[in-house]
Coordinates of C-alpha atoms and ligand atoms in Angstrom, one line a residue:
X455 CA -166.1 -79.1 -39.6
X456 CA -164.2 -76.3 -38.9
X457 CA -161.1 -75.3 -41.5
X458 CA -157.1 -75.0 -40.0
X459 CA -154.5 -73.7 -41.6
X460 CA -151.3 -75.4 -41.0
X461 CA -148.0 -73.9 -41.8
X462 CA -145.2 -76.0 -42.6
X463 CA -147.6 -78.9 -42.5
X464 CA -145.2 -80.6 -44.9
X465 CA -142.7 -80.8 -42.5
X466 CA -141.5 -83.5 -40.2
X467 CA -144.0 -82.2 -37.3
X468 CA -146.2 -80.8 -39.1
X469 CA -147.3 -83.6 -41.4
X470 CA -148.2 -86.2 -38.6
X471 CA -150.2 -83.5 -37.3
X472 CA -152.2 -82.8 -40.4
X473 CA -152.9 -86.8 -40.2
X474 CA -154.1 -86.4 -36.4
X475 CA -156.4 -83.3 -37.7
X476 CA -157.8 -85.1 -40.6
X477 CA -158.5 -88.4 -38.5
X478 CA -160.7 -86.0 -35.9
X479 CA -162.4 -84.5 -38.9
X480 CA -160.9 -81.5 -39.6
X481 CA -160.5 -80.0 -42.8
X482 CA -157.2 -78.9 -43.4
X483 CA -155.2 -76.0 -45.5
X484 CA -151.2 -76.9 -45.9
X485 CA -149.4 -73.9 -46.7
X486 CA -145.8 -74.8 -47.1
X487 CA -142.7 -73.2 -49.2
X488 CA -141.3 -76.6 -49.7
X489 CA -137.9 -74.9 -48.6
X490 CA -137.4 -77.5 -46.1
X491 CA -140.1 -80.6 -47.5
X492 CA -141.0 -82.4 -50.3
X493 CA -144.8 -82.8 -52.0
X494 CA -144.5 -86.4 -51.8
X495 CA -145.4 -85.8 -48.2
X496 CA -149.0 -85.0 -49.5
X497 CA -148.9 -88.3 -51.0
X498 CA -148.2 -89.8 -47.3
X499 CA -150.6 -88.4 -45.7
X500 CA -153.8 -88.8 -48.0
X501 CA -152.6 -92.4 -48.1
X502 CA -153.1 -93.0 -44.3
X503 CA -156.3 -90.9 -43.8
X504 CA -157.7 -91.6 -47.1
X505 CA -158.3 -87.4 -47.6
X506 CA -156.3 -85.2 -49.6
X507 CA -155.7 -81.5 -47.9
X508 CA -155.8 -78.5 -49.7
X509 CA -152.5 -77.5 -50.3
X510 CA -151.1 -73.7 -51.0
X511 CA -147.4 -73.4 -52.0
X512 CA -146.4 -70.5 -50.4
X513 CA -143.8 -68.4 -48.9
X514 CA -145.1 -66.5 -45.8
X515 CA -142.5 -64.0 -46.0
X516 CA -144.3 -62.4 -48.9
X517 CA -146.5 -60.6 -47.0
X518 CA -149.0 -59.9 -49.7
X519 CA -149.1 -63.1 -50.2
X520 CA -150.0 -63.6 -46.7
X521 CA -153.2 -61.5 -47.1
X522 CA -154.4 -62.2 -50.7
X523 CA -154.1 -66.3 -48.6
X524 CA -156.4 -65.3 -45.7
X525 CA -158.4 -63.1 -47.8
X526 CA -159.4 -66.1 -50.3
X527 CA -159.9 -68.2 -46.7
X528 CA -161.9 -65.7 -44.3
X529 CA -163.5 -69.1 -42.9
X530 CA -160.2 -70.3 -41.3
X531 CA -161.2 -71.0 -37.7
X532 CA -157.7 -71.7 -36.1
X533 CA -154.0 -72.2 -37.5
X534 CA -150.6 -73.8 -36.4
X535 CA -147.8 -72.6 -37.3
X536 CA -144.9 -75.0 -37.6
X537 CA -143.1 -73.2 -40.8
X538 CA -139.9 -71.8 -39.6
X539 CA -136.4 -72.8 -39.9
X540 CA -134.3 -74.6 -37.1
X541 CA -130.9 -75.8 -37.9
X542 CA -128.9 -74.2 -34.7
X543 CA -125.9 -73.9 -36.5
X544 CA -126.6 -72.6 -39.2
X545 CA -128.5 -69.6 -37.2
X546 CA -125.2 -68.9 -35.5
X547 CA -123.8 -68.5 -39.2
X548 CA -127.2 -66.9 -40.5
X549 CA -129.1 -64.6 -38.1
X550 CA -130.6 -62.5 -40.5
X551 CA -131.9 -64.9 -42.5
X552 CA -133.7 -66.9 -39.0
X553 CA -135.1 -63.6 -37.8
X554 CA -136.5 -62.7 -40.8
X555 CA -137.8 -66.3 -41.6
X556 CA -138.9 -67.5 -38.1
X557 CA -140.4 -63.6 -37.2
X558 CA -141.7 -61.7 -40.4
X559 CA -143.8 -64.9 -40.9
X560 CA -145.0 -64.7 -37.4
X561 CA -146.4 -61.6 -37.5
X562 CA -148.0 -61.4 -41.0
X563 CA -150.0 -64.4 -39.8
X564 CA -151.3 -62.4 -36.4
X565 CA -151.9 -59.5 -38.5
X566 CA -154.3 -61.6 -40.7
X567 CA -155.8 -63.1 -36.8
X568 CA -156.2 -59.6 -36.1
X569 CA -159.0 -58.7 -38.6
X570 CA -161.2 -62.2 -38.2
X571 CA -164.1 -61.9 -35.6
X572 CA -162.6 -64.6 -33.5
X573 CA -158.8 -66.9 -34.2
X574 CA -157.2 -69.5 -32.2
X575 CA -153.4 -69.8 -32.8
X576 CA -151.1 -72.3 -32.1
X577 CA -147.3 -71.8 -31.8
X578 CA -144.4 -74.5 -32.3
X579 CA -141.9 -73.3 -29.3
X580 CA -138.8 -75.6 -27.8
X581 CA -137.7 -76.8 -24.5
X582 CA -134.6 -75.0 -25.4
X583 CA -136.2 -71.9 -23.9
X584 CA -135.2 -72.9 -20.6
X585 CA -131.3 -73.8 -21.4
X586 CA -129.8 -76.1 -18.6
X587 CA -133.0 -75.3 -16.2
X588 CA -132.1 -75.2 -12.4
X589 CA -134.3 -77.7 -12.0
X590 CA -135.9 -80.8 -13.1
X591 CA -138.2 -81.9 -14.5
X592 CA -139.0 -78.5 -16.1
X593 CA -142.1 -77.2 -15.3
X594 CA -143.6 -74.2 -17.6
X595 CA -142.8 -71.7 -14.5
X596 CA -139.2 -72.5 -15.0
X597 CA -137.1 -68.9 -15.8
X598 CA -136.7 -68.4 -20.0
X599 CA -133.1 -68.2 -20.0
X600 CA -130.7 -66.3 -22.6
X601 CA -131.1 -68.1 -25.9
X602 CA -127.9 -70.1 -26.8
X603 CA -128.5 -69.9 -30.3
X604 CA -130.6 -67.1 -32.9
X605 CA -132.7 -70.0 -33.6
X606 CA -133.6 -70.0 -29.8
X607 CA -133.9 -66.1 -29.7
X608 CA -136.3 -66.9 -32.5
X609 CA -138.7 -68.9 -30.4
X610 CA -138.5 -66.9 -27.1
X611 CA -138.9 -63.3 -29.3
X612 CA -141.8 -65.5 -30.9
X613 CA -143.5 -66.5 -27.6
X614 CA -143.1 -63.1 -26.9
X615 CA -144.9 -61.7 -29.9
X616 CA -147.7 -63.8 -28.7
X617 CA -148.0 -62.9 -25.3
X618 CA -148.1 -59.0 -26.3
X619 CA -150.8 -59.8 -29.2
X620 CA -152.7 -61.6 -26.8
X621 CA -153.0 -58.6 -24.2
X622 CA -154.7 -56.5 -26.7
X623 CA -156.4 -58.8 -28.9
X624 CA -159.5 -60.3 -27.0
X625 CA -160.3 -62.4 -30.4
X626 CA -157.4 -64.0 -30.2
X627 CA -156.8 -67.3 -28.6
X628 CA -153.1 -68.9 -28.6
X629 CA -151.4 -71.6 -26.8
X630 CA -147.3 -72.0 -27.3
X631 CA -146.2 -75.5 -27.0
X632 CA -142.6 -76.3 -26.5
X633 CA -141.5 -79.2 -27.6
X634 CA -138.7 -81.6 -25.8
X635 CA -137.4 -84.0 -28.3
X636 CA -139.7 -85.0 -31.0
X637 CA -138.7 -88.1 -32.6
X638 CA -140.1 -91.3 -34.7
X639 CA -142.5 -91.7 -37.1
X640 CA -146.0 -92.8 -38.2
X641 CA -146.5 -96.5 -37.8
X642 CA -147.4 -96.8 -41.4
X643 CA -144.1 -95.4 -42.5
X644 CA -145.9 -93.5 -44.9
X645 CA -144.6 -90.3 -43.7
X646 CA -141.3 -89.8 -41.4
X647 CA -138.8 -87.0 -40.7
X648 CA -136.3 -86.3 -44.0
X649 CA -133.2 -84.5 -43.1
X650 CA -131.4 -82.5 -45.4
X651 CA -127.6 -83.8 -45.7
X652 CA -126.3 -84.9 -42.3
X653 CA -128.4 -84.8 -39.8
X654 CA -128.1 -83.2 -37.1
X655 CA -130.0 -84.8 -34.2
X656 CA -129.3 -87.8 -32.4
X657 CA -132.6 -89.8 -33.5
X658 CA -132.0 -89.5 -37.9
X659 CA -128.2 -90.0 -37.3
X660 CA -128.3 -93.3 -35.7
X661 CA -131.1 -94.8 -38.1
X662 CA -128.9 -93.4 -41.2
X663 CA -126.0 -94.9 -39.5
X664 CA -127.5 -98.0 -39.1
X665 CA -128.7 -98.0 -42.6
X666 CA -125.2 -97.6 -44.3
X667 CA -125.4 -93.7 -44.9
X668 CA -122.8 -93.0 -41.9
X669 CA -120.2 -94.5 -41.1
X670 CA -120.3 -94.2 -37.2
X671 CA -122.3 -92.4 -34.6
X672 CA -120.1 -90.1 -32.4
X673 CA -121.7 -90.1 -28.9
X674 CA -120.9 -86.7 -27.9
X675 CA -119.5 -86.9 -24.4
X676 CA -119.9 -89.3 -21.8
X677 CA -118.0 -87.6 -18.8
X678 CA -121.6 -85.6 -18.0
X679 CA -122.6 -85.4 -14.5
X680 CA -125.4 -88.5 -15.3
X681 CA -125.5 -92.1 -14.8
X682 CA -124.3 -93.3 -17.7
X683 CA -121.9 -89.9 -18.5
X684 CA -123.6 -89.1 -21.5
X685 CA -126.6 -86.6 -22.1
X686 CA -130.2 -86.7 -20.8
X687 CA -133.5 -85.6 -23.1
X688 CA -137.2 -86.3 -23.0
X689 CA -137.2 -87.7 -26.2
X690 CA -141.2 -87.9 -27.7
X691 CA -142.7 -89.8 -30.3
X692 CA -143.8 -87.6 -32.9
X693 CA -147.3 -89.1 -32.9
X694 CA -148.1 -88.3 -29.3
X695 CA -147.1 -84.6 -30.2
X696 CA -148.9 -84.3 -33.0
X697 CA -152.3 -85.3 -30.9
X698 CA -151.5 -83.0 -28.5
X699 CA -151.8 -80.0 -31.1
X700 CA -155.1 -81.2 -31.7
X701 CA -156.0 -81.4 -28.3
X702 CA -154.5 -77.8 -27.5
X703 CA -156.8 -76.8 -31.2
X704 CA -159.8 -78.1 -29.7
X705 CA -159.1 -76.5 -26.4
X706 CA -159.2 -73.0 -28.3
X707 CA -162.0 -73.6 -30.5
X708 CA -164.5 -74.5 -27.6
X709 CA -163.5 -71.7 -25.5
X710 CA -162.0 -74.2 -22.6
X711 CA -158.7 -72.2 -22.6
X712 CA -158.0 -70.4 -18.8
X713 CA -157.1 -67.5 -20.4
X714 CA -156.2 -66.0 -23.7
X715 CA -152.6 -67.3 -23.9
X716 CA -151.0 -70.2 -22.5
X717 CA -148.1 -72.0 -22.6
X718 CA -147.3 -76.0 -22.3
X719 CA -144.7 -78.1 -22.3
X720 CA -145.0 -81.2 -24.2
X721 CA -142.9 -84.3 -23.5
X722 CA -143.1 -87.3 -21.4
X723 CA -141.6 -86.6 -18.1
X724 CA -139.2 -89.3 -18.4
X725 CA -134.6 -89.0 -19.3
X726 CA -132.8 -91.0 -21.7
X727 CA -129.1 -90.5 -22.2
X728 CA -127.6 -91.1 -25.5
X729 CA -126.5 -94.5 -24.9
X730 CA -130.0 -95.5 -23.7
X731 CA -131.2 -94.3 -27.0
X732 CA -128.8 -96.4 -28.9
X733 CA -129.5 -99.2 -26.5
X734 CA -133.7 -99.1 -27.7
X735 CA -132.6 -98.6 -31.1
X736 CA -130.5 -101.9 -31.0
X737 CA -133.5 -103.5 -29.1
X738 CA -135.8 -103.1 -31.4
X739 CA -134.1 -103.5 -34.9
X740 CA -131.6 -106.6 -33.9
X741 CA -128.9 -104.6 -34.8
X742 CA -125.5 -103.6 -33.4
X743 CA -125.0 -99.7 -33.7
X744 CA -121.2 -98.3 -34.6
X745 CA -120.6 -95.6 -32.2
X746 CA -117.6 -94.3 -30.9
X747 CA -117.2 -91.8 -27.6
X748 CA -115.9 -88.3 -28.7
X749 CA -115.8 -84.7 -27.4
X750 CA -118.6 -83.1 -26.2
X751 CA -120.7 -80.9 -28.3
X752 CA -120.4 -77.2 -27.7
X753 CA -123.4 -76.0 -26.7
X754 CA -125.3 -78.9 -25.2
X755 CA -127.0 -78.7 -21.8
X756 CA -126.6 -81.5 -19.5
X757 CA -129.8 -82.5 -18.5
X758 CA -133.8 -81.5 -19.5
X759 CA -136.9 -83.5 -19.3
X760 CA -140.5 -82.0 -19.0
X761 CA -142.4 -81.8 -15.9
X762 CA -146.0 -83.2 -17.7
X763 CA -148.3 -81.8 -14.5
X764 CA -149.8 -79.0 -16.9
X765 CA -149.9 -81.0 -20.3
X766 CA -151.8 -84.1 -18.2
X767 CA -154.0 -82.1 -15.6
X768 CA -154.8 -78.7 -17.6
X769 CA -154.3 -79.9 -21.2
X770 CA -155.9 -83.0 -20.7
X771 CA -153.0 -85.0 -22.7
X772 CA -150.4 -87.9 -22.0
X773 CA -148.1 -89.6 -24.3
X774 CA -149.0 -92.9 -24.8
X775 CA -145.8 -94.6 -26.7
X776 CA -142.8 -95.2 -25.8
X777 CA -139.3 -94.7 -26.6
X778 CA -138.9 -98.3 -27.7
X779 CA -142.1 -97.7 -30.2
X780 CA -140.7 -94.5 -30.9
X781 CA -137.1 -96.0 -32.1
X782 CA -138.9 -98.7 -33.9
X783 CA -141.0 -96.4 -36.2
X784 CA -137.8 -94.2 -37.0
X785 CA -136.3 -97.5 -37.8
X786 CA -138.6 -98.5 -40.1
X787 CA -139.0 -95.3 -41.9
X788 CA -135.5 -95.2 -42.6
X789 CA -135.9 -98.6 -44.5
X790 CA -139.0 -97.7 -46.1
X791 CA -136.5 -94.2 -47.6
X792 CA -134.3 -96.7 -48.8
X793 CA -136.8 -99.3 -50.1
X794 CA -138.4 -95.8 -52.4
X795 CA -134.8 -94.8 -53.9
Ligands
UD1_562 C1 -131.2 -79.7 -30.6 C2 -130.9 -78.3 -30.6 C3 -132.2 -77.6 -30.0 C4 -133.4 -77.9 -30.9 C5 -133.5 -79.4 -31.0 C6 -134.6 -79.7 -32.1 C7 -128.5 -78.0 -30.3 C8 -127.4 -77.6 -29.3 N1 -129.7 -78.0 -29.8 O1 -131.5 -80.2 -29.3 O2 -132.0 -76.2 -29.9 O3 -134.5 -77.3 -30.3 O4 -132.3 -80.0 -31.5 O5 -134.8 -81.0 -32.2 O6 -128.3 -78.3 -31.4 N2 -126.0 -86.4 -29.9 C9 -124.9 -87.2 -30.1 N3 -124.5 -87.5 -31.4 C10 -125.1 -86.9 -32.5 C11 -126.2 -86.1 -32.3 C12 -126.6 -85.9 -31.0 O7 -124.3 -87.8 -29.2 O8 -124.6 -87.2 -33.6 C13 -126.5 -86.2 -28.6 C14 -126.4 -84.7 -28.2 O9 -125.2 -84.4 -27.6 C15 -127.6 -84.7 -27.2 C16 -128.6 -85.7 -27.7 O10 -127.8 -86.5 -28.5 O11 -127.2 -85.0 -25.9 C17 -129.7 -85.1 -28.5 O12 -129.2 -84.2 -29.5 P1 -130.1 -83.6 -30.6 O13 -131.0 -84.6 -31.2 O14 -129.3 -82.7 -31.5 O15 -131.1 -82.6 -29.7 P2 -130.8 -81.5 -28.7 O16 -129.4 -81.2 -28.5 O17 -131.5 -81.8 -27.5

């Protein structure tokens, strides 16, 4: 079976789609700096698919590193590329440091793509390349808009980087994939997303709340122009992503691709506000939530959820859990972290 490289695949995304790649067969390379993970994930995911990967510790900014890596694997048949940073705020305090990680990375790998006979290439790209889109849902014709954030800049100069590799490189295959709100966890609870300190996103701060590591979720805003007055995302269980990155793989490695780049949007079509979110989170674990209504957050759109016409039709891929399934895995994985400490 062919090999994949898989960057970052220590990370929150990353790891439940080594597990997807491993249950189709795959065999898979992890390459991960462990900046941003721990090894215990390895554990995880040889635990639910009964296969250890091959792992590489390595930082992909060392570009020699990079090439003596590929050189050692000249049978790699495809790779995706989660490793990057993506804290929006610390980008706005950090540029340099999310250019240089979320770009010089990029391009050391394409270099290496360059030289092989033939390379598929799969890039981890966000929703948030569209800002607050005109209109919705968000299909992948919808105008890239100026990036809020470096972080953002980081995927839209990255998608960009692709596009123009693509144009001259026949060899190379890639398909960007950006994401709308990946949350949840594997049903086994063996592996789960780990923030590090507070988190930041709506999905890890309620669980941890809920847990007794917060004191209180603050809902930010609910005078929004929705129906409940607070913010609406496509929020996607982590699982269905992950099998869509095999799906969008396999599309590469059997030459079924339209042409040699393409872009998808990966989400479920359907809106939650924040205080639906809290309202499946209570649902499903019994429990009240502590939140409290307080400014909104600078910087937050209004409104995005995917139009899945592409994905569905041209992909071949729908989501298959819901938010309730999603809110239940993140719930359990939270216990599970606390069960381990
Ligand atoms: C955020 C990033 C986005 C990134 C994505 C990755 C910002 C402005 N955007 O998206 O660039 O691609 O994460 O997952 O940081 N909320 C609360 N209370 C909280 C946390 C969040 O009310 O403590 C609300 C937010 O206002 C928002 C929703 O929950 O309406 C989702 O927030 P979050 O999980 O941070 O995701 P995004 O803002 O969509």
């Amino acid at each position: 079976m062919d090999k994949i490289l898989v960057t970052g695949g220590l990370g929150f995304i990353g790891s439940h789609t080594v597990v997807e790649l491993q249950n189709e067969g795959y065999e898979v390379v992890i390459v991960d700096d462990l900046s941003n993970s721990s090894i215990d994930v390895l554990d995880g995911i040889t635990a639910i698919t009964d296969k250890k990967p091959l792992f590489e510790k390595l930082d992909l900014k060392d570009k020699t590193g990079v090439e003596r890596f590929f050189a050692k694997h000249q049978d790699i048949k495809g790779v995706i590329h989660f490793a990057a940073s993506k804290a929006v705020g610390e980008s706005v305090n950090e540029p340099l440091l999310y250019y240089e990680n979320n770009l010089s990375t990029l391009i050391y790998i394409l270099k290496e793509l360059k030289k092989l006979p033939e390379a598929s290439f799969i890039f981890s790209s966000s929703c948030t390349v569209y800002g607050q889109a005109d209109e919705l849902p968000i299909t992948e014709n919808a105008p890239v808009k100026q990036a809020e954030s470096p972080y953002g800049n980081t995927k839209q100069i990255g998608e960009e980087i692709i596009g123009d590799t693509c144009k001259v490189t026949p060899t190379l295959k890639a398909i960007t994939l950006r994401y709308f709100n990946p949350i949840g966890s594997h049903e086994s609870a063996k592996i789960g997303e780990l923030p590090i300190g507070v988190p930041q996103n709506l999905v890890p701060f309620i669980t941890q709340t809920a847990i007794g590591l917060r004191e209180q979720l603050s809902v930010f805003g609910d005078d929004y122009p929705t129906h409940d007055g607070t913010c609406i995302r496509d929020y996607i269980h982590v699982v269905d992503l992950a099998k869509a990155h095999v799906v969008a793989l396999g599309r590469l490695l059997k030459n079924k691709n339209g042409s040699n780049y393409e872009t998808f949007n990966l989400g479920t079509g359907k809106g939650s506000t924040v205080l639906e979110v809290v309202q499946s989170f209570e649902r499903v674990s019994g429990k009240k939530l502590n939140y409290k209504i307080v400014g909104r957050r600078e910087g937050d759109i209004i409104s995005a959820y995917a139009d899945t016409n592409k994905a569905n039709n041209v992909l071949g891929w729908k989501t298959q859990l819901s938010l309730d399934e999603a809110m239940r895995s993140a719930w359990l994985w939270e216990q599970k972290v606390k069960s381990s400490k």
